[in-house]
């Protein structure tokens, strides 16, 4: 059993004296002394939130590692695990002083704090990613990290309640499932109880109080049970050690979450553990226990015949006492018990006089196959958050164990289906799957696999492959990714064919409307240099990529067609057209658009110099022809008029109810500065299309240091315009975006990325 508290050790000498006497003969004490002194001086002057010297933390972590009976390098890694993160120490320094194995351990645990991530969440996700990957190379990395987390939880009392809850939840999400996966149940229970204490202190102390109230009664009950078992086994000449095992506080808390009355009754708070010499004795003892008390149906588990993936082996049975109280009995050998207590650490009890080569990887590859899955995800997934979520989803879910017809055990997450099973066996088995049998009876592919099922996958070479519908019910990441990969590969040609037909149809219709002096067939348009350049401007390497995007309905060909039509106008004529559109007042579609205080029968026009949009602050001016021109109040021309001809100013405001009911639109102009990238035009127009906004005209120019877009668009109101500006500004290719102001130096509407993040 792990100690429940960590001693406060402040000096290298105190640390060496605190090492376990049981493991001391196998230690390289000179190396440990050197590492302890190195850490002591590296952390000198640093303090913890508790007020203790910081060095007390690495000393405490190293002593927990010592309790796990790991090798000298592991203890050195624990002593030095924060030096690279918090001190002026490099990994090269550690390699020079203590060797490459220690360097690798420290690197695996280091939190990457010296790299500038955009957020704490990203930093934490990337840190966990690195630690998990390092664990696939040397499992000692996670053992050190678990010890580090245990001591941090033991000393969280001086942190804010919010920080205590955050760290506790992170531990429950990542670290306790890892401890479970590694079979380190003592460590897992210690972590869980401390998490409960910090995340739910009221529940923790209530459970503590209730258990204390029934302590004497419970101890008497346990003594009676042990006495009955010992007497029976002695008569049968079966050697054994028997002990009572109370449930952890966290497991009691979980029971309370499912059963409100559980805390009042607490009928199965204790368990009995029997340790004997061999497997045969285990099964013999099981029969004798069942002869004393009645076993509970469906509560027997044989983890000796079918061990857990973390190598745990034991017999579990729940029986009923004559007074109605249920309790669990666990039966195992001494070797099984060591594995159950220490988990994977029991298989890594290094002797320091052995070669350090391959330490941390001396495991049966079938025993910890899930570590290989972590390594595969690392190479497939770039985003750290997605990586951690995959780890949490697939590796930390409740598991079921099924068999192939030849007896191979397949481990899957709870709720997995025959399709998940098929893809776990092999990708091609999944792709050719047409049905499944469980225990020789046909089941639907949506069937939820249960423990002990014998699964036979029915395959056919004539199968067309997985259905998209399978994505609705598969549970494992492997199955989902394999299905998506197949669908993507097989659908590409279909999309290209579909897109080609759409493009041909649109160009045929467009060609019919061309004037006689510019007559061209759809093939001539498609094969023109102009069309190729337009495709390239939208990021399509060749026309097949355009066909695929159109076929998937991810791109509207109108964006290119309109551009071709625009390019057929001379550049200077286009710019003159733009200028005239800016300056010419836009006649009101309806007198109901603007309400003019005190005047009727005026012809209302929107000024083209500033393009007012519904929601702008506006002002009206009587024109020479007795019409009314509406400007934005911020318009420089309106400001000038207010100074020189204030008598022509008229108070106006938007007719909101009319505008909303008629869904009126207004023209406005924006200019966009971009990085010089080939796909920027496609991305900008796609954003505009997503807002269902019409582009009246577009002018694009390219420079060495970037690109420039001028757009006149139809907008519904100022809120829609602001949302559009924000969305375009969010594109990584966009440097800045401006709403055009007349006769005024332009100012960026959203000039930097950080303004809105």
XYZ file of C-alpha atoms in Angstrom:
757
model
C 0.000 0.000 0.000
C 1.151 3.540 -0.760
C 1.617 5.875 2.167
C -1.280 8.300 2.616
C 0.847 11.400 3.216
C 4.115 12.718 1.837
C 6.875 13.569 4.329
C 8.266 17.108 4.038
C 11.915 16.626 3.018
C 14.038 19.761 2.601
C 17.651 18.659 1.986
C 19.491 16.027 -0.087
C 20.647 14.264 3.084
C 17.089 14.068 4.437
C 15.953 12.690 1.078
C 18.567 9.921 1.042
C 17.682 8.990 4.626
C 13.982 8.724 3.707
C 14.512 6.155 0.931
C 12.963 2.739 1.535
C 15.249 0.338 3.376
C 13.792 -2.491 1.273
C 14.997 -1.019 -2.020
C 18.155 0.739 -0.771
C 20.536 -2.189 -1.530
C 19.667 -1.977 -5.246
C 20.129 1.800 -5.517
C 23.017 3.724 -7.040
C 23.192 6.026 -4.023
C 25.967 8.210 -5.452
C 23.889 8.962 -8.541
C 20.832 9.685 -6.393
C 22.859 11.986 -4.157
C 24.171 13.860 -7.209
C 20.652 14.239 -8.668
C 19.226 15.365 -5.313
C 21.946 18.015 -4.949
C 21.498 19.150 -8.566
C 17.733 19.597 -8.052
C 18.296 21.272 -4.670
C 20.553 23.982 -6.136
C 18.472 24.357 -9.339
C 15.316 25.126 -7.326
C 17.073 27.262 -4.698
C 15.010 30.343 -3.858
C 11.805 28.966 -5.387
C 8.775 28.556 -3.128
C 5.491 26.668 -3.370
C 2.106 28.291 -2.721
C 2.125 26.591 0.692
C 5.242 28.560 1.648
C 7.466 25.466 1.634
C 10.675 25.479 -0.424
C 9.921 24.208 -3.934
C 12.471 21.403 -3.579
C 10.090 19.633 -1.171
C 7.936 18.751 -4.190
C 10.510 16.876 -6.350
C 11.832 15.169 -3.193
C 8.300 13.984 -2.340
C 7.615 12.778 -5.895
C 10.893 10.850 -5.945
C 9.991 9.139 -2.648
C 6.648 8.009 -4.103
C 8.537 6.617 -7.116
C 10.788 4.834 -4.618
C 7.682 3.302 -3.001
C 6.820 1.854 -6.410
C 10.256 0.158 -6.343
C 11.346 1.594 -9.671
C 14.991 1.936 -10.672
C 17.535 4.657 -9.892
C 17.023 6.404 -13.243
C 13.298 6.707 -12.508
C 14.008 8.327 -9.142
C 16.515 10.680 -10.802
C 13.871 11.570 -13.393
C 11.441 12.387 -10.575
C 14.023 14.531 -8.762
C 14.760 16.504 -11.943
C 11.316 16.556 -13.575
C 10.712 20.296 -13.036
C 14.240 21.598 -13.582
C 13.885 22.135 -17.343
C 10.461 23.739 -16.945
C 11.147 26.022 -14.001
C 14.921 26.535 -13.850
C 17.746 27.622 -16.094
C 18.519 24.001 -16.977
C 18.562 22.347 -20.409
C 17.976 18.749 -21.399
C 21.576 18.678 -22.620
C 22.707 19.587 -19.078
C 20.786 16.609 -17.714
C 22.130 14.271 -20.387
C 25.711 15.329 -19.616
C 25.329 14.832 -15.848
C 22.983 11.842 -15.617
C 22.836 10.127 -19.009
C 20.394 9.881 -21.898
C 17.801 7.633 -20.164
C 17.269 10.243 -17.422
C 17.163 12.998 -20.045
C 14.408 11.144 -21.922
C 12.375 10.682 -18.743
C 12.620 14.376 -17.827
C 11.762 15.414 -21.384
C 8.685 13.191 -21.331
C 7.339 14.801 -18.166
C 8.286 18.418 -18.906
C 5.226 20.591 -19.545
C 6.486 22.674 -22.497
C 5.958 25.947 -20.582
C 8.767 27.642 -22.508
C 6.795 27.407 -25.776
C 4.313 30.210 -26.491
C 0.947 28.576 -27.090
C -2.088 30.757 -27.778
C -3.959 29.585 -24.695
C -3.555 27.643 -21.466
C -5.918 25.003 -22.856
C -3.649 24.488 -25.866
C -0.591 24.339 -23.609
C -2.192 21.708 -21.394
C -3.437 19.618 -24.323
C -0.024 19.678 -26.018
C 1.645 18.841 -22.701
C -0.589 15.803 -22.220
C -0.019 14.786 -25.824
C 3.755 14.823 -25.369
C 3.560 12.930 -22.102
C 1.322 10.227 -23.580
C 3.564 9.821 -26.595
C 6.640 9.550 -24.366
C 4.772 6.920 -22.364
C 4.491 4.764 -25.492
C 8.306 4.720 -25.622
C 8.964 4.340 -21.886
C 6.113 3.669 -19.492
C 8.189 5.085 -16.611
C 7.298 8.558 -17.907
C 3.675 8.120 -16.906
C 4.638 6.471 -13.617
C 6.644 9.583 -12.681
C 3.826 11.841 -13.868
C 1.249 9.953 -11.816
C 3.436 10.330 -8.718
C 3.850 14.029 -9.524
C 0.082 14.427 -9.771
C -0.488 12.518 -6.512
C 1.780 14.851 -4.556
C 0.231 17.926 -6.177
C -3.209 16.731 -5.067
C -1.924 16.096 -1.538
C -0.725 19.715 -1.341
C -3.587 21.563 -3.082
C -4.935 23.018 0.150
C -3.348 26.444 -0.387
C -4.782 26.886 -3.898
C -8.063 28.599 -4.734
C -11.210 26.410 -4.804
C -11.484 26.993 -8.563
C -7.940 25.736 -9.158
C -8.521 22.739 -6.873
C -11.612 21.745 -8.871
C -9.874 22.269 -12.219
C -6.905 20.077 -11.291
C -9.185 17.448 -9.730
C -11.334 17.242 -12.868
C -8.289 17.019 -15.128
C -6.992 14.181 -12.944
C -10.279 12.289 -13.218
C -10.391 12.839 -16.988
C -6.837 11.747 -17.803
C -4.694 10.468 -14.950
C -6.932 8.131 -12.949
C -8.004 6.267 -16.114
C -4.323 5.938 -16.993
C -3.586 4.514 -13.542
C -6.474 2.088 -14.068
C -5.176 1.115 -17.508
C -1.762 0.453 -16.012
C -3.347 -1.662 -13.270
C -2.054 0.622 -10.498
C -5.153 0.475 -8.330
C -3.592 1.793 -5.118
C -2.443 4.865 -7.002
C -5.816 5.166 -8.745
C -7.769 5.011 -5.483
C -5.488 7.561 -3.824
C -5.912 9.955 -6.760
C -9.693 9.493 -6.862
C -10.192 10.079 -3.134
C -8.118 13.270 -3.265
C -10.050 14.453 -6.328
C -13.293 13.924 -4.437
C -11.913 15.890 -1.488
C -11.016 18.893 -3.680
C -13.852 18.815 -6.211
C -16.707 17.864 -3.845
C -15.527 18.598 -0.286
C -19.039 18.473 1.232
C -19.646 14.967 -0.124
C -16.147 13.841 0.898
C -16.527 14.874 4.542
C -20.097 13.544 4.752
C -18.899 10.111 3.587
C -15.965 10.315 6.005
C -18.344 11.067 8.883
C -20.811 8.281 7.996
C -18.072 5.670 7.649
C -16.529 6.716 10.971
C -19.910 6.341 12.687
C -20.133 2.650 11.686
C -16.470 1.809 12.050
C -16.741 -0.504 15.097
C -19.755 -2.315 13.655
C -17.963 -2.781 10.330
C -14.730 -4.030 11.951
C -16.671 -6.630 13.939
C -18.430 -7.810 10.761
C -15.125 -8.125 8.863
C -13.544 -10.077 11.714
C -16.474 -12.514 11.699
C -16.177 -13.056 7.915
C -12.404 -13.582 8.057
C -12.751 -16.010 10.941
C -15.332 -18.112 9.039
C -13.168 -18.263 5.891
C -9.964 -19.065 7.789
C -11.613 -21.913 9.693
C -13.051 -23.437 6.502
C -9.783 -23.176 4.549
C -7.709 -24.615 7.395
C -9.928 -27.689 7.417
C -9.297 -28.042 3.664
C -5.528 -27.495 4.168
C -5.512 -24.545 1.766
C -2.817 -21.967 2.640
C -3.905 -18.345 2.439
C -3.641 -14.783 3.736
C -6.988 -13.061 4.381
C -7.642 -9.352 4.857
C -10.535 -6.917 4.838
C -10.523 -4.116 2.260
C -12.740 -1.036 2.691
C -14.151 0.639 -0.411
C -12.540 3.891 -1.452
C -14.411 7.111 -0.710
C -14.697 7.811 -4.418
C -16.368 4.469 -5.146
C -18.835 5.188 -2.311
C -19.494 8.603 -3.878
C -20.168 6.976 -7.254
C -22.623 4.565 -5.626
C -24.385 7.523 -4.002
C -24.763 9.189 -7.397
C -26.689 6.136 -8.617
C -28.602 5.392 -5.391
C -29.745 8.198 -3.079
C -30.258 5.745 -0.190
C -26.853 4.117 -0.496
C -25.173 6.408 2.032
C -27.776 5.462 4.649
C -27.446 1.722 4.056
C -23.838 1.334 2.822
C -24.428 -2.392 2.544
C -21.280 -3.362 0.627
C -18.596 -1.046 1.949
C -16.128 -3.825 2.589
C -14.432 -6.487 0.547
C -12.461 -9.559 1.523
C -9.189 -10.425 -0.186
C -7.735 -13.953 -0.121
C -4.178 -14.551 -1.342
C -3.023 -18.106 -1.946
C -0.236 -20.071 -3.680
C -1.484 -21.067 -7.142
C -4.411 -20.981 -9.593
C -5.746 -24.368 -8.511
C -6.027 -23.110 -4.924
C -7.901 -20.012 -6.171
C -10.688 -22.061 -7.761
C -10.846 -24.459 -4.796
C -11.224 -21.529 -2.381
C -13.955 -20.040 -4.600
C -15.998 -23.235 -4.239
C -15.587 -23.217 -0.445
C -16.625 -19.547 -0.173
C -19.786 -20.359 -2.141
C -20.439 -23.247 0.239
C -20.437 -20.823 3.193
C -22.533 -17.988 1.686
C -24.974 -17.735 -1.201
C -23.412 -16.136 -4.300
C -25.213 -13.226 -5.990
C -26.291 -13.948 -9.555
C -24.284 -12.226 -12.348
C -21.675 -10.912 -9.903
C -18.953 -13.508 -10.570
C -15.966 -12.492 -12.739
C -13.075 -14.730 -13.741
C -10.150 -12.426 -14.522
C -7.713 -15.329 -14.144
C -8.960 -17.106 -17.269
C -9.473 -13.787 -19.113
C -7.097 -11.162 -17.650
C -7.794 -7.467 -18.065
C -5.659 -5.615 -20.644
C -3.664 -4.081 -17.777
C -2.592 -7.625 -16.777
C -4.904 -7.733 -13.729
C -5.865 -11.270 -12.667
C -8.220 -12.318 -9.873
C -11.479 -14.116 -9.116
C -14.314 -11.819 -7.994
C -17.521 -13.009 -6.409
C -20.226 -11.255 -4.386
C -22.028 -13.247 -1.670
C -24.848 -12.576 0.804
C -24.453 -12.865 4.589
C -27.369 -14.384 6.545
C -28.224 -10.892 7.851
C -28.740 -9.731 4.235
C -25.513 -7.766 3.825
C -23.603 -8.281 0.580
C -19.836 -8.257 0.326
C -17.252 -8.994 -2.357
C -14.517 -11.623 -2.116
C -11.394 -11.416 -4.296
C -9.156 -14.471 -4.655
C -5.702 -14.403 -6.292
C -2.129 -15.682 -6.063
C 0.760 -13.702 -4.549
C 2.130 -12.873 -8.004
C -1.309 -11.745 -9.169
C -1.584 -9.606 -6.061
C 1.699 -7.825 -6.790
C 0.455 -7.007 -10.274
C -2.914 -5.892 -8.890
C -1.276 -3.581 -6.360
C 1.534 -2.217 -8.519
C 0.103 -2.748 -11.997
C 2.585 -2.323 -14.806
C 5.156 -1.187 -12.235
C 5.330 -4.782 -11.005
C 6.721 -5.713 -14.438
C 9.297 -2.915 -14.323
C 11.018 -3.544 -10.999
C 14.473 -2.805 -12.332
C 17.722 -4.018 -10.857
C 20.282 -1.258 -11.169
C 23.091 -3.633 -12.066
C 21.230 -4.648 -15.252
C 21.750 -2.951 -18.585
C 19.613 0.119 -19.016
C 19.123 -0.668 -22.664
C 15.464 -1.105 -23.618
C 14.284 -0.282 -20.121
C 10.712 0.810 -20.144
C 9.899 -1.350 -23.151
C 10.393 -4.849 -21.684
C 6.757 -5.760 -22.022
C 4.731 -8.268 -23.941
C 3.402 -6.253 -26.895
C -0.014 -7.834 -26.411
C -0.170 -6.725 -22.787
C -0.157 -2.984 -23.429
C -1.398 -2.851 -27.008
C -3.332 0.345 -26.294
C -0.004 2.219 -26.006
C 0.541 1.466 -29.690
C -2.831 3.068 -30.427
C -1.621 6.279 -28.766
C 1.452 6.280 -31.002
C -0.699 5.763 -34.111
C -2.961 8.681 -33.195
C 0.061 10.892 -32.609
C 1.129 10.396 -36.218
C -2.411 10.800 -37.607
C -3.776 13.744 -35.598
C -2.117 17.158 -35.556
C -4.504 19.002 -33.247
C -3.622 18.376 -29.589
C -7.204 18.828 -28.341
C -8.504 16.241 -30.817
C -5.682 13.886 -29.812
C -6.580 14.100 -26.096
C -10.298 13.679 -26.828
C -9.546 10.523 -28.832
C -7.480 9.165 -25.946
C -10.295 9.928 -23.507
C -12.987 8.518 -25.807
C -11.409 5.235 -26.878
C -8.887 4.337 -24.181
C -10.709 5.488 -21.056
C -14.188 4.248 -21.897
C -15.667 1.234 -20.153
C -14.573 -1.792 -22.134
C -16.114 -5.063 -23.329
C -14.212 -8.211 -24.308
C -15.355 -10.438 -27.147
C -13.787 -13.378 -28.991
C -13.036 -14.252 -32.583
C -14.103 -17.792 -33.623
C -10.500 -18.970 -33.072
C -10.454 -17.632 -29.491
C -8.574 -14.339 -29.884
C -9.718 -11.735 -27.329
C -10.769 -8.407 -28.856
C -11.059 -5.412 -26.527
C -13.574 -2.719 -27.530
C -15.230 0.235 -25.868
C -18.646 -0.310 -24.292
C -21.458 -0.118 -26.841
C -19.242 -1.257 -29.734
C -20.906 -3.036 -32.651
C -19.918 -5.881 -35.007
C -18.702 -3.210 -37.449
C -16.284 -1.900 -34.786
C -15.209 -5.501 -34.178
C -14.612 -6.089 -37.901
C -12.427 -3.008 -38.302
C -10.487 -3.953 -35.173
C -9.621 -7.301 -36.780
C -8.551 -5.696 -40.092
C -9.547 -2.746 -42.266
C -10.426 -4.989 -45.217
C -12.596 -7.197 -42.985
C -14.546 -4.070 -42.070
C -14.780 -2.836 -45.671
C -16.113 -6.211 -46.891
C -18.427 -6.801 -43.908
C -22.003 -7.673 -44.934
C -23.260 -9.242 -41.707
C -22.375 -10.772 -38.347
C -23.140 -13.737 -36.123
C -22.944 -13.795 -32.333
C -22.740 -17.276 -30.844
C -23.889 -18.706 -34.220
C -27.002 -16.520 -34.491
C -27.351 -13.659 -36.968
C -27.457 -10.197 -35.378
C -27.898 -6.735 -36.911
C -24.760 -4.667 -37.467
C -26.081 -2.234 -34.829
C -25.970 -4.955 -32.130
C -24.159 -3.867 -28.931
C -21.440 -6.400 -28.165
C -21.489 -7.956 -24.681
C -18.682 -9.463 -22.638
C -17.891 -13.005 -23.754
C -19.649 -12.818 -27.152
C -18.080 -14.940 -29.900
C -18.288 -12.776 -33.020
C -18.094 -14.089 -36.584
C -17.948 -11.419 -39.285
C -19.581 -12.361 -42.593
C -17.690 -10.853 -45.537
C -18.211 -10.738 -49.293
C -15.846 -9.792 -52.100
C -18.902 -8.436 -53.932
C -19.556 -5.896 -51.166
C -19.648 -2.277 -52.345
C -17.985 -1.259 -49.105
C -19.150 0.483 -45.940
C -22.321 2.540 -45.912
C -22.340 6.156 -44.759
C -25.127 5.088 -42.370
C -22.554 3.075 -40.401
C -21.123 6.353 -39.125
C -24.343 6.779 -37.124
C -23.704 3.776 -34.872
C -20.001 2.846 -34.802
C -18.288 3.679 -31.504
C -14.542 3.403 -32.083
C -12.236 5.891 -33.699
C -10.609 3.191 -35.824
C -13.912 2.183 -37.437
C -15.007 5.775 -38.029
C -11.732 6.796 -39.665
C -11.624 3.669 -41.852
C -15.186 4.256 -43.071
C -14.550 7.930 -43.820
C -11.344 7.070 -45.661
C -13.150 4.527 -47.852
C -16.065 6.853 -48.605
C -13.758 9.721 -49.466
C -11.718 7.584 -51.853
C -14.683 5.923 -53.583
C -16.803 9.082 -53.845
C -14.186 11.318 -55.453
C -14.760 10.057 -59.000
C -18.540 10.342 -58.560
C -18.200 13.958 -57.438
C -15.902 14.791 -60.364
C -18.376 13.341 -62.883
C -21.295 15.177 -61.294
C -19.373 18.447 -61.129
C -18.272 18.165 -64.761
C -21.909 17.937 -65.886
C -22.871 20.975 -63.786
C -19.976 23.065 -65.128
C -20.783 22.107 -68.721
C -24.453 23.020 -68.286
C -23.693 26.420 -66.737
C -21.119 27.311 -69.396
C -23.470 26.231 -72.184
C -26.165 28.545 -70.837
C -23.644 31.345 -70.415
C -22.303 30.908 -73.961
C -25.799 31.252 -75.428
C -26.101 34.771 -73.957
C -22.762 36.100 -75.209
C -23.026 39.018 -77.707
C -22.164 38.193 -81.301
C -18.851 40.087 -81.251
C -17.654 37.875 -78.361
C -19.332 34.622 -79.321
C -17.663 31.468 -77.932
C -18.654 27.872 -77.232
C -18.672 26.448 -73.735
C -15.603 24.355 -74.618
C -13.703 27.458 -75.739
C -14.575 29.168 -72.448
C -13.569 26.091 -70.438
C -10.252 25.710 -72.279
C -9.410 29.407 -72.268
C -6.386 30.777 -70.461
C -8.733 33.167 -68.663
C -10.760 30.296 -67.209
C -7.599 28.467 -66.074
C -6.288 31.616 -64.382
C -9.627 32.155 -62.645
C -9.555 28.561 -61.354
C -6.004 29.058 -60.094
C -7.059 32.269 -58.329
C -9.578 30.204 -56.357
C -6.953 27.610 -55.402
C -7.862 24.856 -57.902
C -4.703 23.217 -59.266
C -6.567 21.942 -62.329
C -10.116 21.652 -63.570
C -10.684 18.238 -61.896
C -10.412 19.897 -58.460
C -13.016 22.442 -59.597
C -15.317 19.625 -60.775
C -14.985 17.838 -57.418
C -15.751 20.997 -55.405
C -18.789 21.801 -57.584
C -19.968 18.179 -57.401
C -19.780 18.272 -53.592
C -21.695 21.574 -53.607
C -18.738 23.166 -51.819
C -18.184 25.793 -54.520
C -20.534 27.839 -56.719
C -19.345 28.204 -60.318
C -21.050 31.613 -60.470
C -18.015 33.039 -58.655
C -15.806 32.197 -61.658
C -18.448 32.831 -64.343
C -19.163 36.327 -63.030
C -15.466 37.023 -62.903
C -15.037 35.989 -66.544
C -17.840 38.287 -67.538
C -16.216 41.109 -65.568
C -12.762 40.557 -67.094
C -14.223 40.976 -70.575
C -14.752 44.680 -69.795
C -11.708 46.949 -70.216
C -10.025 47.724 -66.892
C -10.377 51.516 -67.216
C -14.058 51.155 -68.125
C -14.552 48.960 -65.073
C -12.930 51.517 -62.777
C -15.016 54.345 -64.332
C -18.121 52.244 -63.727
C -17.100 51.723 -60.096
C -16.469 55.448 -59.612
C -19.816 56.431 -61.134
C -21.610 53.923 -58.916
C -19.922 55.449 -55.865
C -20.881 59.019 -56.748
C -24.339 58.591 -58.240
C -27.092 58.762 -55.609
C -29.183 55.633 -55.416
C -32.887 56.296 -55.888
C -34.992 55.005 -53.062
C -36.871 51.824 -53.782
C -39.677 53.144 -51.640
C -40.647 56.288 -49.846
C -41.209 54.048 -46.847
C -37.448 53.459 -46.399
C -36.823 56.846 -44.739
C -39.067 58.907 -42.469
C -38.547 62.686 -43.026
C -39.621 64.863 -40.127
C -42.020 67.639 -41.188
C -41.876 67.086 -44.954
C -43.834 65.047 -47.465
C -43.573 64.279 -51.166
C -39.793 64.467 -51.301
C -37.829 62.219 -53.632
C -35.524 60.349 -51.250
C -32.132 59.139 -52.510
C -29.263 57.314 -50.801
C -25.936 59.080 -51.229
C -23.402 57.020 -53.147
C -20.474 58.802 -51.524
C -21.004 57.016 -48.206
C -23.616 54.321 -49.014
C -25.804 54.435 -45.859
C -26.933 51.057 -44.617
C -29.964 50.371 -42.439
C -28.740 50.869 -38.874
C -26.225 53.652 -39.659
C -26.727 57.034 -38.007
C -28.082 59.191 -40.856
C -28.876 62.784 -41.765
C -30.747 64.286 -44.768
C -29.899 67.263 -46.969
C -32.223 69.032 -49.412
C -30.635 68.941 -52.846
C -30.868 71.756 -55.415
C -33.595 69.872 -57.231
C -35.801 69.666 -54.066
C -34.975 66.021 -53.588
C -33.588 64.642 -50.329
C -30.170 62.930 -50.205
C -29.470 60.724 -47.164
C -25.884 60.560 -45.829
C -24.223 58.772 -42.945
C -23.611 61.274 -40.156
C -19.926 60.362 -40.203
C -19.665 61.054 -43.951
C -17.088 63.843 -44.590
C -19.382 65.364 -47.228
C -22.249 65.520 -44.732
C -19.956 67.078 -42.124
C -18.876 69.717 -44.655
C -22.498 70.481 -45.584
C -23.467 70.888 -41.938
C -20.803 73.566 -41.599
C -21.421 75.480 -44.829
C -25.149 74.966 -45.509
C -26.710 73.938 -42.227
C -30.102 75.298 -43.336
C -30.406 72.447 -45.850
C -30.096 69.792 -43.116
C -33.223 67.756 -42.395
C -33.758 65.273 -39.552
C -34.452 61.798 -40.884
C -34.555 58.283 -39.496
C -35.014 54.752 -40.742
C -38.530 53.340 -41.116
C -37.638 50.180 -39.193
C -40.932 48.288 -39.473
C -41.133 48.843 -43.213
C -37.498 47.878 -43.801
C -37.778 44.682 -41.782
C -41.029 43.599 -43.440
C -39.770 44.326 -46.965
C -36.262 42.897 -46.320
C -34.721 45.879 -48.094
C -31.088 45.822 -49.225
C -28.449 48.548 -49.527
C -25.255 48.825 -51.495
C -21.997 49.433 -49.676
C -18.324 49.143 -50.509
C -15.506 47.333 -48.719
C -11.822 46.986 -49.466
C -9.714 44.031 -48.312
C -5.948 43.756 -47.977
C -4.734 40.143 -48.146
C -1.629 38.036 -48.109
C -0.680 37.043 -51.629
C -2.095 33.502 -51.604
C -3.788 31.624 -54.426
C -6.960 30.608 -52.599
C -7.837 33.889 -50.895
C -10.428 34.936 -53.499
C -12.279 31.657 -53.109
C -12.325 31.933 -49.322
C -13.568 35.544 -49.294
C -16.372 34.902 -51.779
C -17.309 31.708 -49.929
C -17.761 33.699 -46.694
C -19.906 36.243 -48.534
C -21.939 33.416 -50.081
C -22.479 31.872 -46.641
C -24.064 35.165 -45.532
C -26.310 35.038 -48.650
C -24.998 38.463 -49.688
C -24.979 39.528 -53.345
C -21.762 40.855 -54.917
C -22.539 43.741 -57.316
C -18.981 44.209 -58.534
C -15.481 43.070 -57.689
C -12.054 44.418 -58.576
C -8.926 42.429 -57.674
C -5.301 43.524 -57.857
C -2.111 41.732 -56.889
C 1.114 43.208 -55.510
C 4.416 41.718 -54.401
C 3.550 42.128 -50.739
C -0.088 41.087 -50.962
C -3.427 41.310 -52.733
C -6.179 43.916 -52.801
C -9.932 43.385 -53.289
C -12.585 46.066 -53.827
C -16.169 44.844 -53.468
C -19.556 46.517 -53.832
C -22.129 44.347 -52.104
C -25.824 44.400 -51.208
C -26.370 44.266 -47.463
C -29.488 44.132 -45.310
C -28.374 46.156 -42.286
C -25.353 47.379 -40.361
C -25.346 44.325 -38.058
C -25.057 41.998 -41.053
C -22.241 44.146 -42.450
C -20.350 44.082 -39.142
C -20.754 40.308 -38.891
C -19.473 39.911 -42.449
C -16.462 42.138 -41.745
C -15.695 40.100 -38.637
C -15.984 36.784 -40.516
C -13.751 37.925 -43.383
C -11.236 39.331 -40.905
C -11.071 35.918 -39.246
C -9.608 34.399 -42.424
C -5.893 33.807 -41.929
C -5.193 35.143 -45.436
C -6.786 38.542 -44.649
C -4.569 41.317 -43.281
C -7.320 43.940 -42.881
C -10.751 44.912 -44.174
C -12.134 48.444 -44.568
C -15.558 49.911 -45.165
C -14.901 52.629 -47.735
C -15.166 56.217 -46.481
C -15.367 59.015 -49.078
C -12.494 61.506 -49.282
C -11.008 60.211 -46.061
C -7.914 58.192 -45.227
C -9.201 54.668 -44.785
C -9.076 53.093 -41.375
C -9.151 49.326 -40.819
C -12.492 47.960 -39.701
C -10.754 44.922 -38.223
C -7.070 45.482 -38.765
C -5.548 42.745 -36.589
C -6.462 39.218 -35.625
C -6.180 39.815 -31.882
C -8.856 42.492 -31.780
C -11.664 39.997 -31.771
C -10.156 36.793 -30.481
